C-alpha positions as a Markdown table, in Angstrom:
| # | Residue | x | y | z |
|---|---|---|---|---|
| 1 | Unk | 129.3 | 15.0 | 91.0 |
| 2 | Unk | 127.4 | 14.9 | 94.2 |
| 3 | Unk | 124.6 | 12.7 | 92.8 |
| 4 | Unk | 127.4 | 10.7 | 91.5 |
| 5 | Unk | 129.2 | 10.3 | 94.1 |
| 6 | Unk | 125.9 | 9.3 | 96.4 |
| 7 | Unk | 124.9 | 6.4 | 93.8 |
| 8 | Unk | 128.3 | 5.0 | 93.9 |
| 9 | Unk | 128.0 | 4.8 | 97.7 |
| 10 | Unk | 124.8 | 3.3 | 97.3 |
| 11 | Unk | 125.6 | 0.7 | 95.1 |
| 12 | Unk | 129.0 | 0.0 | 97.3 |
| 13 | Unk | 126.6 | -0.3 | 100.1 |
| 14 | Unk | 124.2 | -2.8 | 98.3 |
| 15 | Unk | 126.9 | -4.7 | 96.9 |
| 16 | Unk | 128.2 | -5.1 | 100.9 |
| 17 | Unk | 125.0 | -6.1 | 102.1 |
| 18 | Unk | 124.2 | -8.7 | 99.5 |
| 19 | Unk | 128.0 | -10.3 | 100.2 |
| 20 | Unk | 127.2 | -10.4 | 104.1 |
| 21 | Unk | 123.7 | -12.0 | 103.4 |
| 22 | Unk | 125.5 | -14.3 | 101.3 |
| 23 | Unk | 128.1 | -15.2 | 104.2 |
| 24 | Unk | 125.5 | -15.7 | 106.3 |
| 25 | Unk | 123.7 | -18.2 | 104.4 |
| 26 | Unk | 126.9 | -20.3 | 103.5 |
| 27 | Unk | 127.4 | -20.5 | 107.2 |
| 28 | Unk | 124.2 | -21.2 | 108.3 |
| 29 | Unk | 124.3 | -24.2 | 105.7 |
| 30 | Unk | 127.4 | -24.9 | 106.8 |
| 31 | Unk | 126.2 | -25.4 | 110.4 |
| 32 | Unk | 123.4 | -27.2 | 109.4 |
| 33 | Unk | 124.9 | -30.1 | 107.6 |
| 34 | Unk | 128.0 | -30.3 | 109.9 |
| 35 | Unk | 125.6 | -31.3 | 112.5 |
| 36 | Unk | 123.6 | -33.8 | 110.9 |
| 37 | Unk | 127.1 | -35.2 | 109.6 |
| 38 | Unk | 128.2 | -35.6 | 113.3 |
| 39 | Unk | 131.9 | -35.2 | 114.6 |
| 40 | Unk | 134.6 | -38.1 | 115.1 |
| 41 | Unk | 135.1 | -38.5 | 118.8 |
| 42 | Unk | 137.4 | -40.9 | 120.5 |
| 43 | Unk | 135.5 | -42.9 | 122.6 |
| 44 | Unk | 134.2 | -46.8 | 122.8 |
| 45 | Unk | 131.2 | -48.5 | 122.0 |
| 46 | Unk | 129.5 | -52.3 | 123.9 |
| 47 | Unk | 127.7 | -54.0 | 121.9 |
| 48 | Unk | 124.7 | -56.2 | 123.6 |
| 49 | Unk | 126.8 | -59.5 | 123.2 |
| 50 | Unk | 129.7 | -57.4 | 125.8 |
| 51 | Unk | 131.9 | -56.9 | 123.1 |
| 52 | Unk | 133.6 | -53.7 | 123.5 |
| 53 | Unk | 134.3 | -51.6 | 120.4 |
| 54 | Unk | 137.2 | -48.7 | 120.8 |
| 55 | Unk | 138.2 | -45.9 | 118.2 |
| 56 | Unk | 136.7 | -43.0 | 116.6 |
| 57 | Unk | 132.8 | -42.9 | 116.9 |
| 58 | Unk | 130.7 | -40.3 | 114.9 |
| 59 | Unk | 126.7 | -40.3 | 116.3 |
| 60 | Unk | 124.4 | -39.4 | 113.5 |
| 61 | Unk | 121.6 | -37.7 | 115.3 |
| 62 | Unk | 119.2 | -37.6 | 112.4 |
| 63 | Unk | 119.4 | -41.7 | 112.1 |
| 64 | Unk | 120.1 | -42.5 | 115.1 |
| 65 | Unk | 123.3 | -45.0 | 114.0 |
| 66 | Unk | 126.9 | -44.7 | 115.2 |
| 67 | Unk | 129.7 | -44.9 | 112.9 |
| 68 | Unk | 133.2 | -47.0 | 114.4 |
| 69 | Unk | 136.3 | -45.9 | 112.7 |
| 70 | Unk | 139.2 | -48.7 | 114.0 |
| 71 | Unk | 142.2 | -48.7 | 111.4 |
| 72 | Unk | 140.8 | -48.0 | 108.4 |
| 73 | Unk | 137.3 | -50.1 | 108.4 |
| 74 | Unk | 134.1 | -48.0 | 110.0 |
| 75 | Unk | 131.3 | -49.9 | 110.9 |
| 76 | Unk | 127.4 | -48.6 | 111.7 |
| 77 | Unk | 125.4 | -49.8 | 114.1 |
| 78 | Unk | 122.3 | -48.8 | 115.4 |
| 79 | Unk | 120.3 | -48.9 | 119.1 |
| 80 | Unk | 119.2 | -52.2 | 118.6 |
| 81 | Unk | 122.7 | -53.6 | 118.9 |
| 82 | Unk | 124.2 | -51.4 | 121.1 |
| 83 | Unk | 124.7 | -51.9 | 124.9 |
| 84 | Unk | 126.0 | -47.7 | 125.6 |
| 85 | Unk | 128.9 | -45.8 | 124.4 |
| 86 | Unk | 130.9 | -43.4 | 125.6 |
| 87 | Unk | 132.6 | -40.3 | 123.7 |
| 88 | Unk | 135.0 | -37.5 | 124.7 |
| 89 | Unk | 133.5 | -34.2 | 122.9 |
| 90 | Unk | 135.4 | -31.8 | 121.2 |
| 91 | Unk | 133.4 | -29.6 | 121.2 |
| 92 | Unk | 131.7 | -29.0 | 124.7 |
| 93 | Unk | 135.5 | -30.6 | 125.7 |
| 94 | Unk | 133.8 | -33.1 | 128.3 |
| 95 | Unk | 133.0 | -37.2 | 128.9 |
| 96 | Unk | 129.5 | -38.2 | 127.5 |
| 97 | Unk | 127.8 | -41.6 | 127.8 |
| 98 | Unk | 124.8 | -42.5 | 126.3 |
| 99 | Unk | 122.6 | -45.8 | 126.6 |
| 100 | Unk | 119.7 | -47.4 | 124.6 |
| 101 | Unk | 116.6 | -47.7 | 126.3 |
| 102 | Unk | 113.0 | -49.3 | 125.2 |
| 103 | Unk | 110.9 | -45.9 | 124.8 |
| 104 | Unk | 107.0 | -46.2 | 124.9 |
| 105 | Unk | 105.8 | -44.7 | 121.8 |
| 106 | Unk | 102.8 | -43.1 | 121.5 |
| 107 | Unk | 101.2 | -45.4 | 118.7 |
| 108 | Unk | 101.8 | -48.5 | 121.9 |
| 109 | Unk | 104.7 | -50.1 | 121.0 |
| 110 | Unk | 108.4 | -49.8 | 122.3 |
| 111 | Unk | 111.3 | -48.6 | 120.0 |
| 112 | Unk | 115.0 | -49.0 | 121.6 |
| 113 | Unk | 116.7 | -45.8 | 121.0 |
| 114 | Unk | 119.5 | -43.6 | 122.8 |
| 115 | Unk | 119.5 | -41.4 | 125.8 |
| 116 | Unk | 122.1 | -39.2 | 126.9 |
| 117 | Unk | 122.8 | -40.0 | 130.5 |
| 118 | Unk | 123.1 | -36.6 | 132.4 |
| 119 | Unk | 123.4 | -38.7 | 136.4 |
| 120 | Unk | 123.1 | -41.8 | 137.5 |
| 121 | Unk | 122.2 | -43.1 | 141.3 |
| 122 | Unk | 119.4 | -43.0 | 142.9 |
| 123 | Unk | 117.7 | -40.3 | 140.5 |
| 124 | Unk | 118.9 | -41.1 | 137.0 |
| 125 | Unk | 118.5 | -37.7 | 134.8 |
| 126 | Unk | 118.2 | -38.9 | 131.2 |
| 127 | Unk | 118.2 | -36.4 | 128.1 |
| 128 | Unk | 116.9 | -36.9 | 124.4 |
| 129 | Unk | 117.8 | -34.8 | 121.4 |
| 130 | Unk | 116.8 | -34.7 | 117.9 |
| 131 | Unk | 117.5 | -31.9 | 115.2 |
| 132 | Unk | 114.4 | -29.6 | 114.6 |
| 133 | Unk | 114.4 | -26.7 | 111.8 |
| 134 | Unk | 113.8 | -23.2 | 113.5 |
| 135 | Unk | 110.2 | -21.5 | 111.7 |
| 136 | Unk | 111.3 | -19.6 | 108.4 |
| 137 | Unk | 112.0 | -16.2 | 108.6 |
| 138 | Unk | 109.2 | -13.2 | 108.2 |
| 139 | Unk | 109.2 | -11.5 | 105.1 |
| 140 | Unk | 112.6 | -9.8 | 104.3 |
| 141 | Unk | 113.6 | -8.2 | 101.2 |
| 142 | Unk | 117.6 | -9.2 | 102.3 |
| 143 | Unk | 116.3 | -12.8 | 102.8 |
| 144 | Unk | 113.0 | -13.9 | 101.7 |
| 145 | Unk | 111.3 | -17.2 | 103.0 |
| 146 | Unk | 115.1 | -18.5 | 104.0 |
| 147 | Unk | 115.5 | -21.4 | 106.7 |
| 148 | Unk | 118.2 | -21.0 | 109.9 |
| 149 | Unk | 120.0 | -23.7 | 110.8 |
| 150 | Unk | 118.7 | -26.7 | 112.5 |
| 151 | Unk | 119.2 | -26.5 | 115.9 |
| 152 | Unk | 118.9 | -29.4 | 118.6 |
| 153 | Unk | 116.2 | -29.6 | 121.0 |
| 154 | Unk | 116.4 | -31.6 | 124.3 |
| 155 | Unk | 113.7 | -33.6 | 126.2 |
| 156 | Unk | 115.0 | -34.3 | 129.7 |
| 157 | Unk | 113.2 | -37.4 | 131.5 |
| 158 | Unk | 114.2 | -38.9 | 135.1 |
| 159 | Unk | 114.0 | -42.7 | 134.8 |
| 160 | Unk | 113.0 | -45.1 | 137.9 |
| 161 | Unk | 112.2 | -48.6 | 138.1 |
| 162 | Unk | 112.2 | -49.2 | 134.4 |
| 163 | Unk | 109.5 | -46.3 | 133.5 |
| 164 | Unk | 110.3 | -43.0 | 132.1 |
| 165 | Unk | 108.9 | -39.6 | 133.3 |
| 166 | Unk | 109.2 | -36.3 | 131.4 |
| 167 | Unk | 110.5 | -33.5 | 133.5 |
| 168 | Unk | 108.3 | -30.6 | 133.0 |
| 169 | Unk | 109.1 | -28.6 | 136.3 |
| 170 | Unk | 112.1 | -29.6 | 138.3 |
| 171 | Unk | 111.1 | -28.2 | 141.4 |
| 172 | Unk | 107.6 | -30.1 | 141.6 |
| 173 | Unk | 108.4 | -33.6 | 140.2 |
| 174 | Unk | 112.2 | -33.9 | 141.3 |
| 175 | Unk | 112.8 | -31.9 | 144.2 |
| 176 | Unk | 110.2 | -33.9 | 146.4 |
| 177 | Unk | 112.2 | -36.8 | 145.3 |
| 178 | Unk | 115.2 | -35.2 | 147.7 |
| 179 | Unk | 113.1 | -35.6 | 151.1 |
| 180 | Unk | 115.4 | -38.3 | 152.7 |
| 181 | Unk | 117.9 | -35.4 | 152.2 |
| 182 | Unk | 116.0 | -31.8 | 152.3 |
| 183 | Unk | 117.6 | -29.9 | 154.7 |
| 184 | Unk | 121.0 | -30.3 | 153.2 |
| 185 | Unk | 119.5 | -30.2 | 149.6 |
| 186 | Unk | 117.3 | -26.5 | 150.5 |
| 187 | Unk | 121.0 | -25.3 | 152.2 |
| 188 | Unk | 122.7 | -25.7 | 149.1 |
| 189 | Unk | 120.4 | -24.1 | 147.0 |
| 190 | Unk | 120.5 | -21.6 | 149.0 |
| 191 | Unk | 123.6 | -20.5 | 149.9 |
| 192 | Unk | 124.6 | -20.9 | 145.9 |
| 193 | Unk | 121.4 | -19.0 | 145.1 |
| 194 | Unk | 120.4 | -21.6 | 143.0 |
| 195 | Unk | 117.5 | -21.0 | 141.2 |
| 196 | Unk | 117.1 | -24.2 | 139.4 |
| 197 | Unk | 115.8 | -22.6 | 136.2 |
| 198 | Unk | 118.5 | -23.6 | 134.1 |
| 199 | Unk | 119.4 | -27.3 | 133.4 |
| 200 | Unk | 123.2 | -26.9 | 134.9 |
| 201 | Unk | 121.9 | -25.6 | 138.2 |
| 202 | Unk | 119.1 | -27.9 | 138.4 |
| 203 | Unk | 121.9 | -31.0 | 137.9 |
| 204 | Unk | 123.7 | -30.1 | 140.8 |
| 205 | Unk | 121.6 | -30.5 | 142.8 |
| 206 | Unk | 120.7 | -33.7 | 141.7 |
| 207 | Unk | 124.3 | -34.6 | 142.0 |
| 208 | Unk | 124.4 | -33.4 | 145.9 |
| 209 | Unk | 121.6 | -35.3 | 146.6 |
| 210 | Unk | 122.9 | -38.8 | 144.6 |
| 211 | Unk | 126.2 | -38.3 | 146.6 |
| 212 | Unk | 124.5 | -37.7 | 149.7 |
| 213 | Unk | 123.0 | -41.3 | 148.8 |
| 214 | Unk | 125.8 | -42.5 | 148.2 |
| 215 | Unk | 127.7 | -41.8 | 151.3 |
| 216 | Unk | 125.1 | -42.5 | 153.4 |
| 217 | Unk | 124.7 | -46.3 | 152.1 |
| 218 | Unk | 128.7 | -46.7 | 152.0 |
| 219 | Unk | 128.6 | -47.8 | 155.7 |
| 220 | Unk | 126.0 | -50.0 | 155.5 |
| 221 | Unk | 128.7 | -51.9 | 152.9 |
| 222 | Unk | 131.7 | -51.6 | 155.1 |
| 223 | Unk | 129.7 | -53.4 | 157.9 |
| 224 | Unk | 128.1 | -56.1 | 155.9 |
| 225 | Unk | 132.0 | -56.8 | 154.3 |
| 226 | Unk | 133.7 | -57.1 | 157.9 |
| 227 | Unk | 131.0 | -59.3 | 158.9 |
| 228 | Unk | 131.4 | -61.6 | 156.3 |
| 229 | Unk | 135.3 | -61.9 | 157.5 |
């Protein structure tokens, strides 16, 4: 009865285990092709002619096309005949603009294609993303030679006078970029304890130091206006 009673359990316990790997799977798939599928946002499209588009807008990430959904007609367009647009996410429940930009490509031509735009001012942070398959598992008997989801992976460049460069360490390539402003750039970092490893830290900074820009030109404006009076 013992022995009986232990294979039971045993099989019980497979049976669980196989269901859970099974769950797993399903989601994982699930998660994969919802976001190659994209999500309807409400948000607005401009075209290169100015014409402004306005509705539900689903970016396809894989084909770089977005999908307009006004009334019941959905049009596609892709970077080539598209200005920016502008979407309110669901998801990470915040404003996102993009814009379509000539990118040097290695082979030496250019290829218009669309950037998210994470500030813009005097140092314009631009980010691109594209869809990569994590490396297969190791050998599992539960789950042999099975792919994760696809996950997105980001490329974050800071764009000036028409010429992209590829951030690969903030604090060397941007931060010098901040000296008109570096006393009350290093104060803020400090007293926040910034350590501008992560890319949410490293963009407020850039956003003090665009406002800081900012203000300090506005007078400059206000003169030049009354003196035109």
């Amino acid at each position: 009865m013992i022995q009986l009673d232990r294979t039971s359990n045993y099989q019980t316990t497979m049976k669980y285990i196989g269901l859970l790997i099974f769950i797993i799977v399903s989601q994982t798939a699930l998660a994969s092709n919802l976001s190659q599928q994209g999500v309807w946002c409400t948000g607005k499209i401009t075209l290169d002619n100015d014409v402004v588009l306005e509705g539900k807008i689903s970016y396809d990430l894989k084909f770089e096309a977005i999908k307009v959904k006004t009334d019941d007609l959905v049009r596609t367009y892709t970077a080539e005949t598209i200005a920016d647009f502008e979407i309110f996410d669901p998801i990470k429940y915040r404003h996102r603009k993009y814009v379509a930009v000539d990118l040097p490509m290695k082979e030496g031509y250019q290829r218009k294609t669309f950037f998210e735009v994470l500030s813009e001012g005097e140092i314009t942070i631009l980010r691109k993303s594209k869809y990569v398959r994590r490396p297969r598992v190791t050998e599992d008997f539960r789950a042999p030679h099975i792919y994760l989801n696809a996950v997105c992976r980001h490329t974050y460049y800071v764009y000036q006078s028409g010429e992209f460069v590829e951030i690969e360490d903030f604090v060397s390539q941007i931060m010098p970029l901040m000296n008109s402003h570096q006393v009350k750039v290093a104060s803020y970092v400090k007293q926040c304890k910034l350590r501008l490893k992560e890319i949410h830290e490293q963009m407020r900074v850039v956003y003090l130091y665009n406002q800081l820009v900012l203000e300090q030109e506005q007078p400059s404006f206000i003169s030049e206006s009354m003196g035109k009076s």
